[in-house]
XYZ file of N, CA, C and O in Angstrom:
884
model
N 69.248 71.541 125.624
C 69.887 71.437 124.549
C 70.529 70.647 124.359
O 69.654 70.016 124.553
N 71.536 70.694 123.712
C 72.036 68.674 123.504
C 70.428 68.040 121.982
O 70.687 69.475 121.214
N 70.565 66.900 122.202
C 69.563 67.228 121.265
C 68.536 67.991 121.028
O 68.202 68.445 120.409
N 67.853 68.417 122.563
C 66.903 69.472 122.412
C 67.378 70.040 121.486
O 66.072 70.874 120.785
N 68.552 71.292 121.209
C 67.998 72.731 120.300
C 68.229 71.317 118.824
O 67.476 72.501 118.419
N 68.740 70.679 118.387
C 68.708 70.564 117.163
C 67.597 69.824 117.032
O 66.404 70.893 115.806
N 66.801 69.461 117.917
C 65.239 69.002 117.221
C 64.692 69.977 117.270
O 63.670 70.752 116.226
N 64.626 71.194 118.334
C 63.738 71.962 117.891
C 63.889 73.041 117.089
O 63.212 73.844 116.215
N 65.348 74.041 116.836
C 66.034 73.962 115.435
C 65.057 73.197 114.408
O 64.265 74.583 112.986
N 65.228 72.066 114.118
C 64.563 71.582 113.335
C 63.034 71.614 113.216
O 62.632 72.398 111.596
N 62.355 71.844 114.007
C 61.067 71.822 114.391
C 60.801 73.403 113.595
O 60.378 74.059 112.606
N 61.917 74.477 114.313
C 61.353 75.803 113.321
C 61.838 76.491 111.900
O 60.964 77.075 111.976
N 62.845 75.686 111.722
C 62.727 75.890 110.640
C 62.955 74.890 109.274
O 63.070 74.430 108.644
N 62.031 73.993 110.518
C 61.282 73.261 109.038
C 60.975 73.435 107.564
O 61.264 72.107 106.197
N 60.491 74.719 107.704
C 60.151 74.626 105.393
C 60.857 75.832 104.956
O 60.892 76.046 104.295
N 62.519 75.836 105.171
C 63.812 76.605 104.863
C 64.167 75.468 104.533
O 65.396 75.254 103.677
N 64.288 73.890 105.049
C 65.425 72.890 104.504
C 64.950 71.537 104.755
O 64.212 71.462 105.311
N 65.380 70.665 103.955
C 65.113 70.041 104.892
C 65.450 68.781 105.414
O 64.445 67.894 105.848
N 66.511 69.222 106.224
C 67.082 68.174 107.557
C 66.670 65.872 107.012
O 66.141 66.097 108.019
N 67.085 66.218 105.936
C 67.505 64.096 105.690
C 69.221 64.178 104.848
O 69.316 64.802 104.125
N 69.874 63.642 106.605
C 71.300 63.760 106.179
C 71.366 62.782 104.908
O 72.267 62.393 104.074
N 69.824 61.988 104.147
C 70.170 61.156 103.062
C 69.948 61.765 101.879
O 70.599 61.505 100.443
N 69.391 62.531 101.557
C 69.202 63.699 100.164
C 70.492 64.095 100.190
O 71.256 65.178 100.979
N 71.236 64.626 98.554
C 72.061 64.654 98.082
C 72.113 65.940 97.566
O 71.337 66.642 95.974
N 71.988 67.667 99.214
C 72.136 68.509 97.975
C 73.420 69.347 98.302
O 73.942 69.039 98.629
N 73.594 70.821 97.507
C 74.766 71.285 97.077
C 73.605 72.661 98.290
O 72.634 73.106 97.735
N 74.421 73.060 99.508
C 74.093 74.140 100.582
C 74.652 74.835 100.978
O 74.757 75.288 101.618
N 75.962 75.004 99.763
C 76.457 75.742 99.972
C 77.363 76.975 98.217
O 76.950 75.849 97.898
N 77.658 77.865 98.427
C 77.560 78.163 96.450
C 79.102 78.395 97.036
O 79.417 78.966 96.937
N 79.596 78.500 96.167
C 80.807 78.414 95.149
C 80.912 79.839 94.560
O 80.905 79.873 93.867
N 81.417 80.889 95.365
C 80.988 82.410 94.590
C 82.363 82.791 93.812
O 81.582 83.375 92.155
N 83.594 82.583 93.780
C 84.531 82.633 92.452
C 85.994 82.410 93.501
O 85.855 81.811 94.311
N 86.667 83.822 92.365
C 88.359 83.031 93.573
C 88.726 84.231 93.218
O 89.179 84.809 92.625
N 89.581 85.030 94.476
C 90.442 85.671 94.370
C 91.276 85.970 94.205
O 92.320 85.109 94.225
N 91.637 86.707 93.578
C 93.100 86.954 93.089
C 93.825 87.817 93.521
O 93.460 89.445 93.738
N 95.154 88.158 94.542
C 95.550 88.507 95.345
C 96.738 88.887 95.910
O 97.338 87.265 95.441
N 97.554 89.028 96.553
C 98.883 88.505 97.207
C 99.011 88.500 97.847
O 98.290 88.926 99.626
N 98.477 86.467 98.613
C 98.033 86.410 99.961
C 99.321 86.106 100.516
O 99.334 86.444 102.302
N 101.110 86.538 100.249
C 101.857 86.473 101.007
C 101.900 86.974 102.478
O 102.465 86.739 103.688
N 101.315 87.866 102.390
C 101.170 89.238 103.445
C 100.493 88.815 104.424
O 101.110 89.096 105.420
N 99.950 88.322 104.142
C 98.491 87.577 104.960
C 99.430 86.213 105.731
O 99.353 85.979 107.044
N 99.748 85.574 104.885
C 100.427 84.608 104.766
C 101.091 84.394 106.055
O 101.717 83.669 106.739
N 102.427 85.249 105.730
C 103.625 86.009 106.738
C 102.909 85.872 107.643
O 103.928 85.821 108.838
N 102.231 86.753 108.358
C 101.685 86.949 109.437
C 101.139 86.003 110.739
O 101.566 85.572 111.224
N 100.556 85.313 109.560
C 100.260 84.076 109.472
C 100.960 83.332 110.567
O 100.522 81.968 111.190
N 102.439 82.927 110.150
C 102.633 82.338 110.345
C 103.180 81.412 111.509
O 103.600 81.149 112.726
N 103.240 83.274 112.895
C 103.388 83.180 114.661
C 102.538 83.432 114.585
O 101.920 84.180 114.668
N 102.038 82.796 115.969
C 100.724 81.930 116.464
C 100.750 83.435 118.030
O 99.608 83.765 118.197
N 102.130 84.190 117.825
C 101.820 85.237 118.766
C 100.691 86.540 118.032
O 100.614 87.163 119.314
N 101.066 86.553 116.824
C 99.659 87.728 116.205
C 98.684 87.405 116.500
O 97.979 88.033 116.229
N 98.189 86.316 116.583
C 96.733 85.921 116.986
C 96.368 85.907 118.408
O 96.753 85.926 119.802
N 94.831 86.117 118.490
C 94.040 85.773 119.916
C 93.847 84.760 119.934
O 93.221 84.094 119.003
N 93.689 83.832 120.903
C 93.364 81.821 120.853
C 91.351 82.502 121.928
O 91.663 82.920 122.744
N 90.357 81.352 121.159
C 88.918 81.576 121.934
C 88.585 80.336 120.903
O 88.991 79.374 120.377
N 88.102 79.737 122.372
C 87.706 78.381 122.675
C 86.476 78.052 122.472
O 85.537 78.879 123.738
N 85.628 77.317 121.272
C 84.907 77.312 121.408
C 83.566 76.457 122.309
O 82.379 77.449 123.006
N 84.089 76.096 122.776
C 83.561 75.753 124.011
C 83.680 75.387 124.972
O 84.537 74.867 126.119
N 84.338 76.629 125.930
C 84.815 77.323 126.934
C 83.606 77.185 127.812
O 82.689 77.004 127.770
N 84.463 77.168 129.263
C 83.666 76.871 130.736
C 82.889 78.314 131.023
O 83.350 79.429 129.995
N 82.181 77.962 131.493
C 81.094 79.186 131.355
C 81.598 80.018 132.128
O 80.710 81.409 131.286
N 82.537 80.292 132.474
C 83.028 81.684 132.632
C 83.630 82.130 132.016
O 83.655 83.436 132.530
N 84.180 81.860 130.975
C 84.756 82.393 130.206
C 84.205 82.935 129.631
O 84.619 83.891 128.771
N 82.560 82.731 128.797
C 81.401 83.420 127.904
C 80.888 84.395 129.280
O 79.834 84.604 128.919
N 81.453 84.310 130.585
C 80.126 85.224 131.582
C 79.933 86.526 130.518
O 78.731 87.065 131.510
N 80.301 87.369 129.834
C 79.431 88.888 129.522
C 79.049 88.298 128.479
O 78.649 89.162 127.611
N 78.788 87.269 127.959
C 77.825 86.909 126.449
C 77.000 85.982 126.663
O 77.544 84.627 126.325
N 75.886 85.689 126.541
C 75.074 84.755 127.375
C 74.729 84.021 125.935
O 74.511 82.678 126.003
N 74.142 84.831 124.957
C 74.587 83.377 123.809
C 75.921 82.638 123.165
O 75.260 81.832 123.471
N 77.099 83.170 124.132
C 77.666 82.567 123.182
C 78.374 81.560 124.545
O 78.679 80.007 124.069
N 77.563 81.777 125.845
C 77.495 80.312 126.833
C 76.794 80.069 126.469
O 77.008 78.472 126.760
N 75.756 79.770 126.098
C 74.465 79.292 125.924
C 74.858 78.024 124.036
O 74.457 76.698 124.536
N 75.895 78.629 123.779
C 76.649 77.782 122.278
C 77.614 76.947 122.886
O 77.614 75.706 122.971
N 78.617 77.406 123.974
C 79.259 76.349 124.242
C 78.878 75.620 125.271
O 78.821 74.117 124.378
N 77.892 75.779 125.811
C 76.932 74.755 126.708
C 76.800 73.500 126.470
O 76.532 72.659 125.952
N 75.788 74.064 124.294
C 75.833 72.806 123.546
C 77.141 71.561 123.021
O 76.125 70.771 123.051
N 77.964 72.665 123.013
C 78.827 71.962 122.411
C 79.424 70.927 123.093
O 79.724 69.681 122.776
N 79.363 71.073 124.651
C 80.000 70.410 125.607
C 78.996 69.513 125.559
O 79.606 67.398 126.142
N 77.489 69.406 125.887
C 76.628 68.676 126.100
C 76.863 67.639 125.073
O 76.709 66.499 124.275
N 77.094 68.097 124.088
C 77.502 66.632 122.861
C 78.766 66.527 122.487
O 79.142 64.987 121.900
N 79.652 66.488 123.484
C 81.012 66.054 123.901
C 82.440 66.456 123.603
O 83.216 66.737 124.092
N 82.024 68.278 123.284
C 83.486 68.848 122.989
C 84.100 69.344 124.308
O 82.872 69.349 125.210
N 84.685 70.049 123.913
C 85.311 70.540 125.332
C 86.084 71.803 125.275
O 86.288 72.066 123.710
N 87.057 72.266 125.517
C 88.422 73.565 125.944
C 89.184 73.049 125.138
O 90.431 73.612 124.391
N 89.750 71.650 124.964
C 90.124 70.848 124.389
C 90.860 71.069 122.994
O 91.801 70.917 121.973
N 89.475 70.243 122.057
C 89.649 69.717 121.056
C 89.322 71.385 120.437
O 88.305 71.825 119.057
N 88.658 72.648 121.019
C 87.741 73.966 120.011
C 88.056 74.733 120.364
O 87.565 76.228 120.095
N 89.764 74.808 120.083
C 90.700 76.497 120.343
C 90.725 76.282 118.507
O 90.640 75.318 117.558
N 90.956 78.078 118.255
C 90.651 78.809 117.191
C 91.668 79.849 117.072
O 91.332 80.757 118.621
N 92.583 80.186 116.304
C 93.382 80.944 116.477
C 92.729 82.256 114.958
O 92.606 82.044 114.777
N 92.451 83.519 115.547
C 91.968 85.335 115.014
C 93.306 85.946 115.686
O 93.351 86.087 115.917
N 92.809 86.374 113.811
C 93.563 88.351 113.592
C 92.318 89.062 112.812
O 92.147 88.006 111.878
N 91.770 89.857 113.056
C 91.169 90.382 113.022
C 91.763 92.065 112.232
O 92.850 92.343 112.140
N 90.749 92.517 111.456
C 91.379 93.327 110.324
C 91.774 94.612 111.136
O 92.591 95.403 110.848
N 91.106 94.843 112.104
C 90.773 95.929 112.513
C 92.650 96.320 113.755
O 92.971 96.804 113.989
N 93.253 94.838 113.668
C 94.548 94.839 113.977
C 95.434 94.597 112.992
O 97.154 95.526 113.681
N 95.289 94.681 111.756
C 96.336 95.069 110.487
C 95.633 95.201 109.034
O 95.755 94.390 108.928
N 94.924 96.634 109.831
C 94.503 97.041 108.532
C 95.178 97.370 107.390
O 94.040 96.627 105.210
N 96.212 97.551 107.401
C 96.946 97.598 105.194
C 97.293 96.308 104.829
O 96.598 96.386 103.465
N 97.545 95.478 105.684
C 97.364 93.335 105.282
C 95.705 93.394 105.477
O 95.899 92.152 104.034
N 94.620 93.337 105.640
C 94.091 93.061 104.711
C 92.820 93.864 104.557
O 92.227 93.283 104.101
N 93.357 95.095 103.557
C 92.769 95.577 103.210
C 91.878 94.761 101.507
O 91.478 94.815 101.104
N 92.995 94.290 101.171
C 92.411 93.653 99.509
C 91.162 92.550 100.266
O 90.633 92.537 99.139
N 91.451 92.117 101.562
C 89.940 91.330 101.195
C 88.980 91.627 102.180
O 87.094 91.463 102.188
N 88.619 93.167 102.356
C 87.909 94.242 103.111
C 87.237 94.634 101.826
O 86.064 94.944 102.119
N 88.095 95.191 100.659
C 87.685 95.391 99.659
C 86.802 94.883 98.617
O 85.700 95.740 97.539
N 87.569 93.900 98.454
C 87.285 92.707 97.061
C 85.441 92.490 96.698
O 85.724 92.727 95.636
N 84.523 92.354 98.014
C 83.226 91.431 97.931
C 82.455 92.922 97.403
O 81.414 92.621 96.875
N 82.877 94.247 97.920
C 81.853 95.403 97.793
C 80.719 95.451 98.702
O 79.984 95.744 99.163
N 81.143 94.906 100.085
C 79.798 94.836 101.050
C 79.734 96.113 101.743
O 80.824 97.257 101.408
N 79.026 96.577 102.746
C 78.868 98.098 103.200
C 79.460 98.099 104.328
O 80.793 98.364 104.137
N 79.178 97.818 105.892
C 79.907 97.653 106.466
C 80.544 96.128 106.633
O 80.304 95.540 105.768
N 82.115 95.999 107.134
C 82.195 95.080 106.721
C 83.608 93.950 107.955
O 84.330 95.589 108.273
N 83.461 92.833 107.718
C 84.845 92.868 109.146
C 85.361 91.469 108.601
O 84.781 90.825 107.738
N 86.503 91.282 108.683
C 87.310 90.254 108.143
C 88.111 90.185 109.676
O 88.910 90.201 110.132
N 88.288 88.054 109.849
C 88.706 87.779 110.075
C 89.906 87.243 110.075
O 88.798 85.602 109.305
N 90.561 86.547 110.189
C 91.171 85.716 109.234
C 91.699 84.116 111.003
O 91.996 84.777 111.878
N 91.871 82.965 110.395
C 91.743 81.125 111.171
C 92.633 81.162 110.961
O 93.171 80.047 109.384
N 93.437 80.560 112.105
C 94.199 79.620 112.045
C 93.514 78.636 112.966
O 93.133 77.932 113.723
N 93.793 77.462 112.476
C 92.391 75.739 112.984
C 94.394 75.150 112.662
O 94.178 74.380 112.083
N 94.150 74.577 113.965
C 94.972 73.276 114.371
C 94.545 71.887 114.243
O 93.844 71.960 114.419
N 95.608 70.874 113.855
C 94.944 69.702 114.163
C 94.368 69.122 114.588
O 95.232 69.934 115.915
N 93.615 68.884 114.608
C 92.863 67.914 116.203
C 92.072 68.933 116.529
O 91.480 68.365 117.621
N 91.278 70.264 116.560
C 90.715 71.203 116.175
C 89.530 71.165 116.078
O 89.365 71.165 114.531
N 88.222 71.402 116.382
C 86.974 71.370 115.671
C 86.064 73.271 115.981
O 86.847 73.404 117.065
N 86.154 73.293 115.213
C 84.208 74.777 114.820
C 82.789 73.153 115.268
O 82.749 73.017 113.741
N 81.942 73.228 116.491
C 81.466 71.998 116.377
C 79.889 72.951 115.060
O 80.044 73.893 114.080
N 79.655 71.581 114.604
C 77.870 72.187 113.691
C 76.468 73.125 114.802
O 76.862 72.772 115.324
N 77.185 74.090 113.717
C 76.633 75.660 113.994
C 76.325 76.171 112.491
O 75.881 76.122 112.001
N 75.217 77.220 113.592
C 74.386 78.390 112.666
C 75.080 79.540 112.876
O 75.288 79.465 114.248
N 75.645 80.298 111.699
C 75.939 81.648 112.329
C 74.867 83.163 111.866
O 73.522 82.265 111.517
N 74.925 84.235 113.510
C 74.135 84.716 114.004
C 73.935 86.017 113.314
O 73.681 87.067 113.165
N 75.108 85.990 113.921
C 75.757 88.078 112.637
C 75.698 88.571 113.680
O 75.735 89.871 114.613
N 75.237 88.435 114.985
C 74.752 88.404 116.595
C 76.021 90.004 117.300
O 75.392 91.245 116.709
N 77.176 89.750 116.384
C 78.501 90.446 117.494
C 78.313 90.930 116.709
O 79.084 91.987 116.386
N 78.098 90.985 115.245
C 78.960 91.861 113.732
C 77.744 93.040 113.755
O 78.021 94.344 113.858
N 76.302 93.097 113.968
C 75.344 93.770 114.092
C 75.675 94.846 115.144
O 75.601 95.951 115.469
N 75.842 93.880 116.317
C 76.583 94.478 117.495
C 77.245 95.989 117.377
O 77.207 97.406 117.405
N 78.889 95.423 116.726
C 79.802 95.809 116.439
C 79.745 97.321 115.642
O 80.110 98.446 116.147
N 78.468 97.098 114.275
C 78.553 98.037 113.396
C 77.013 98.903 113.626
O 76.678 99.391 112.593
N 76.654 98.210 115.021
C 75.397 99.265 115.049
C 74.158 98.826 113.610
O 74.028 99.162 113.058
N 73.929 97.708 113.069
C 73.609 97.722 111.999
C 71.882 97.013 112.422
O 71.939 95.750 112.789
N 71.226 97.404 112.365
C 69.612 97.161 112.255
C 69.014 95.362 111.570
O 70.030 95.122 111.073
N 68.242 94.990 112.240
C 67.325 93.732 112.123
C 67.406 93.096 110.887
O 67.060 92.241 109.990
N 66.767 94.355 110.129
C 65.709 94.404 108.652
C 67.351 95.340 108.180
O 66.562 95.206 106.525
N 68.771 95.049 107.900
C 69.762 95.539 106.814
C 70.211 93.743 107.092
O 70.628 92.943 108.149
N 70.633 93.737 105.747
C 70.599 92.229 105.180
C 72.367 91.825 105.620
O 72.903 92.387 104.914
N 72.615 90.806 106.350
C 74.153 90.454 105.850
C 74.672 89.117 105.776
O 73.589 88.453 106.238
N 75.398 89.022 104.628
C 76.220 87.633 104.838
C 77.455 87.660 105.239
O 77.871 88.807 105.761
N 77.772 86.219 104.306
C 79.213 85.876 104.841
C 80.195 85.176 104.030
O 79.619 84.501 102.790
N 80.586 85.773 103.725
C 82.237 84.673 102.397
C 82.603 84.068 102.766
O 83.292 84.314 104.624
N 83.113 83.266 103.070
C 84.313 82.151 103.650
C 85.336 81.925 102.756
O 84.774 81.175 101.387
N 86.084 82.330 102.928
C 88.074 82.148 101.825
C 88.883 81.781 102.298
O 88.915 81.342 103.421
N 88.887 80.421 101.303
C 90.646 80.004 101.595
C 91.971 80.436 101.235
O 92.041 80.886 100.502
N 93.139 80.717 102.215
C 93.950 81.064 102.416
C 95.000 80.331 101.431
O 96.228 81.558 101.558
N 94.770 78.976 101.562
C 95.479 77.485 100.957
C 95.325 76.979 100.297
O 93.855 76.742 99.929
N 95.754 76.360 99.212
C 95.670 75.110 99.091
C 95.020 74.232 99.446
O 95.499 74.258 100.755
N 93.964 73.852 99.786
C 93.670 72.693 100.664
C 93.739 71.501 100.995
O 95.331 71.242 100.115
N 94.383 70.449 102.065
C 95.464 69.820 102.758
C 95.491 68.854 103.233
O 94.019 69.032 103.570
N 95.406 67.475 102.875
C 95.086 66.177 103.574
C 94.172 65.988 105.014
O 95.146 66.904 106.109
N 93.051 66.266 105.221
C 92.159 66.397 106.193
C 91.766 67.108 107.275
O 91.239 67.587 108.083
N 92.134 68.257 105.319
C 91.064 69.529 106.179
C 89.604 69.499 105.625
O 89.447 69.278 104.318
N 88.594 69.965 106.287
C 87.508 69.909 106.344
C 86.243 70.992 106.129
O 86.561 71.559 107.099
N 85.248 70.773 105.695
C 84.021 71.411 105.498
C 83.418 71.146 105.084
O 83.089 70.657 104.325
N 81.734 71.321 106.043
C 80.797 70.959 105.551
C 79.524 71.913 106.309
O 79.632 71.812 106.522
N 78.471 71.776 104.947
C 77.470 72.744 104.855
C 76.232 72.130 104.396
O 76.303 71.954 103.469
N 75.446 72.460 105.944
C 74.566 71.181 106.096
C 75.227 69.160 105.167
O 75.358 68.961 106.082
N 74.496 69.642 104.202
C 74.524 68.016 103.607
C 75.710 67.754 102.495
O 76.580 66.586 101.386
N 76.649 69.452 102.177
C 77.169 68.985 101.239
C 79.018 69.291 101.478
O 79.289 70.449 102.885
N 80.237 68.155 101.398
C 81.192 68.390 101.269
C 82.080 69.637 100.590
O 82.557 69.349 99.468
N 82.585 70.803 100.691
C 83.348 70.982 100.590
C 85.371 70.920 100.647
O 85.415 70.985 101.967
N 85.980 70.368 100.267
C 87.587 69.784 100.182
C 87.968 69.799 98.364
O 87.690 70.603 97.532
N 89.103 69.936 98.902
C 90.293 70.051 97.058
C 90.323 71.575 97.042
O 90.003 71.997 95.765
N 90.097 72.612 97.421
C 89.458 73.953 96.979
C 91.397 74.810 96.847
O 91.798 74.001 96.987
N 90.944 75.765 96.160
C 92.260 76.377 95.616
C 91.875 77.328 96.396
O 91.427 78.300 96.734
N 94.038 77.812 97.002
C 93.595 79.741 97.321
C 92.686 80.138 96.562
O 93.192 80.807 95.475
N 91.747 81.031 97.534
C 91.422 81.951 97.245
C 90.271 82.200 96.643
O 88.991 82.588 96.857
N 89.559 80.095 96.570
C 87.898 80.160 96.975
C 87.202 80.608 97.903
O 88.272 80.081 98.744
N 85.701 81.130 97.221
C 85.268 81.650 98.711
C 83.633 80.975 98.393
O 83.463 80.863 97.603
N 83.011 80.787 99.487
C 81.420 80.336 98.836
C 80.817 81.243 99.812
O 80.985 82.088 100.827
N 79.009 81.002 99.223
C 78.505 81.824 100.753
C 76.885 80.305 101.084
O 77.110 79.772 100.442
N 76.598 80.971 101.907
C 75.294 79.530 102.654
C 74.863 80.232 102.648
O 73.983 81.623 103.441
N 73.360 79.689 103.104
C 72.205 80.342 103.445
C 72.237 80.787 104.526
O 72.808 80.224 105.799
N 71.608 81.619 105.189
C 71.445 82.120 107.262
C 71.068 80.899 108.072
O 71.787 80.882 108.438
N 70.267 80.263 107.601
C 69.657 79.605 108.657
C 70.878 78.062 108.530
O 71.294 77.295 109.613
N 71.727 77.597 107.456
C 72.349 76.484 107.588
C 73.683 76.512 108.237
O 74.547 76.964 108.582
N 72.909 75.171 108.578
C 74.575 74.853 109.700
C 75.830 74.325 108.923
O 75.696 73.557 108.065
N 76.454 73.929 110.054
C 77.203 73.634 108.623
C 78.478 74.017 110.371
O 79.165 73.643 111.761
N 80.162 72.771 110.049
C 81.218 72.496 111.028
C 81.979 72.464 110.026
O 82.170 72.045 108.752
N 83.496 72.842 110.475
C 84.286 72.768 110.152
C 86.017 72.113 111.354
O 85.658 72.356 112.358
N 86.580 71.452 110.412
C 87.333 70.755 111.297
C 89.309 70.259 110.725
O 88.905 70.950 109.445
N 89.366 70.252 111.168
C 90.789 69.842 110.995
C 91.802 68.383 111.699
O 92.088 69.088 112.354
N 91.723 67.416 110.784
C 91.830 66.192 111.007
C 93.374 65.923 110.181
O 94.213 64.522 110.103
N 94.173 66.981 109.881
C 95.515 66.476 109.436
C 96.543 66.671 109.441
O 96.984 66.202 110.260
N 97.582 67.177 108.725
C 98.721 67.169 109.624
C 99.551 68.961 109.614
O 100.921 68.601 110.498
N 98.812 69.567 108.763
C 99.459 71.282 108.931
C 98.000 72.263 109.174
O 96.836 71.368 109.229
N 98.101 73.251 109.956
C 97.010 74.342 110.397
C 96.222 74.318 108.854
O 96.404 74.457 107.940
N 95.328 74.824 109.529
C 94.706 74.813 108.046
C 93.929 76.680 108.276
O 93.680 77.112 109.391
N 93.836 77.378 107.029
C 94.261 78.800 107.116
C 93.424 79.294 106.408
O 93.087 79.038 104.699
N 91.980 80.063 106.648
C 91.183 80.686 106.123
C 90.771 81.985 106.770
O 91.204 82.547 107.813
N 89.443 82.371 106.771
C 88.845 83.726 106.476
C 87.743 83.969 106.590
O 86.806 83.472 105.775
N 86.630 84.445 106.904
C 85.687 85.116 107.387
C 85.803 86.201 107.116
O 85.777 87.185 107.418
N 84.385 86.760 105.823
C 84.811 88.431 105.327
C 83.049 88.221 104.863
O 82.036 87.121 104.812
N 82.258 88.758 106.665
C 81.701 90.252 107.327
C 80.684 90.664 107.233
O 81.622 91.540 106.935
N 79.764 91.231 106.048
C 79.398 92.588 105.397
C 77.948 92.316 105.460
O 76.944 91.599 105.164
N 77.277 93.961 104.916
C 76.067 94.353 105.108
C 76.376 94.001 103.454
O 77.179 94.456 102.910
N 75.313 94.065 102.760
C 74.986 93.670 101.082
C 74.543 95.381 100.780
O 73.539 95.738 100.755
N 74.484 95.654 100.018
C 75.407 96.438 98.117
C 74.732 95.800 97.071
O 74.934 95.144 96.598
N 74.594 97.274 96.210
C 75.123 97.190 95.541
C 76.254 96.876 94.573
O 75.495 96.209 93.519
N 76.721 97.908 95.076
C 78.582 96.699 95.292
C 78.646 95.181 94.878
O 78.847 94.908 94.498
N 78.128 95.190 95.704
C 78.977 93.533 96.051
C 77.410 92.664 95.112
O 78.734 91.779 94.929
N 76.306 92.853 95.119
C 75.594 92.693 93.739
C 75.809 92.271 92.302
O 75.996 91.432 92.054
N 76.302 94.077 92.341
C 76.988 93.768 90.446
C 78.425 92.503 91.236
O 78.362 92.601 89.165
N 78.980 92.963 91.548
C 80.786 91.910 91.702
C 79.741 90.617 91.430
O 81.234 89.814 91.215
N 79.447 90.512 92.741
C 78.694 88.692 93.162
C 78.148 88.334 90.662
O 78.488 87.458 90.840
N 77.487 89.194 90.290
C 76.812 88.831 89.410
C 77.958 88.407 87.832
O 78.015 88.078 87.516
N 79.093 89.686 88.025
C 80.375 89.384 87.000
C 81.689 88.590 87.643
O 81.878 87.763 86.266
N 81.114 88.004 88.812
C 82.226 87.335 89.298
C 83.692 87.729 89.011
O 84.311 86.057 88.497
N 84.207 88.233 88.700
C 85.307 88.825 89.274
C 85.870 89.528 89.866
O 85.034 90.638 90.278
N 86.886 88.942 90.478
C 87.085 89.694 91.715
C 88.607 89.537 92.181
O 89.403 88.085 91.817
N 89.245 90.732 91.758
C 90.570 91.065 92.200
C 90.880 92.394 92.324
O 90.475 92.871 92.917
N 92.243 92.044 93.603
C 92.511 93.264 94.394
C 94.190 93.442 94.572
O 94.518 92.282 94.873
């Protein structure tokens, strides 16, 4: 793995993207801005006790029940990440369905999973692609059913908060802004700032309702 993983990925996907760090390309799409009352969720996220902690580059034995996650963690460790700088706090829709209702409803997905994320200063989510393996397994979604993800910003941008997709940097976002990336697009996010970074991932199966709402560009709940 390590460099060999990235070289292998580039070779397998060379027709999907240019893989040239010098090119100025737009590699995510700003879809819209959600208008809702964020305060109940933000109040919930103030207390770390409401979260479950996940360490992305955990040691092997912490991922013994998930070989894919273990392989990804090994990549990250070989790149220099460790259990101390890849921690992220998570709250899921299943735990607080009433609080999460606006976030699982506004997009018009079919099957849907929403996870609120708190990333503290000094923490990284290393360079990776989303595979949706866990989502497909949880909701029994076949491989031929299209799945995508919205990345939603729960607060206005703060200094040091950073999101990179391909060659495109997202910063100075507003509360409620959300983006979408191509399936194989690698990305990374980190907090080099002074306050926690609060975001959400909303993953779901694509439906006609989803496509229509995306076309209309009006997102309120």
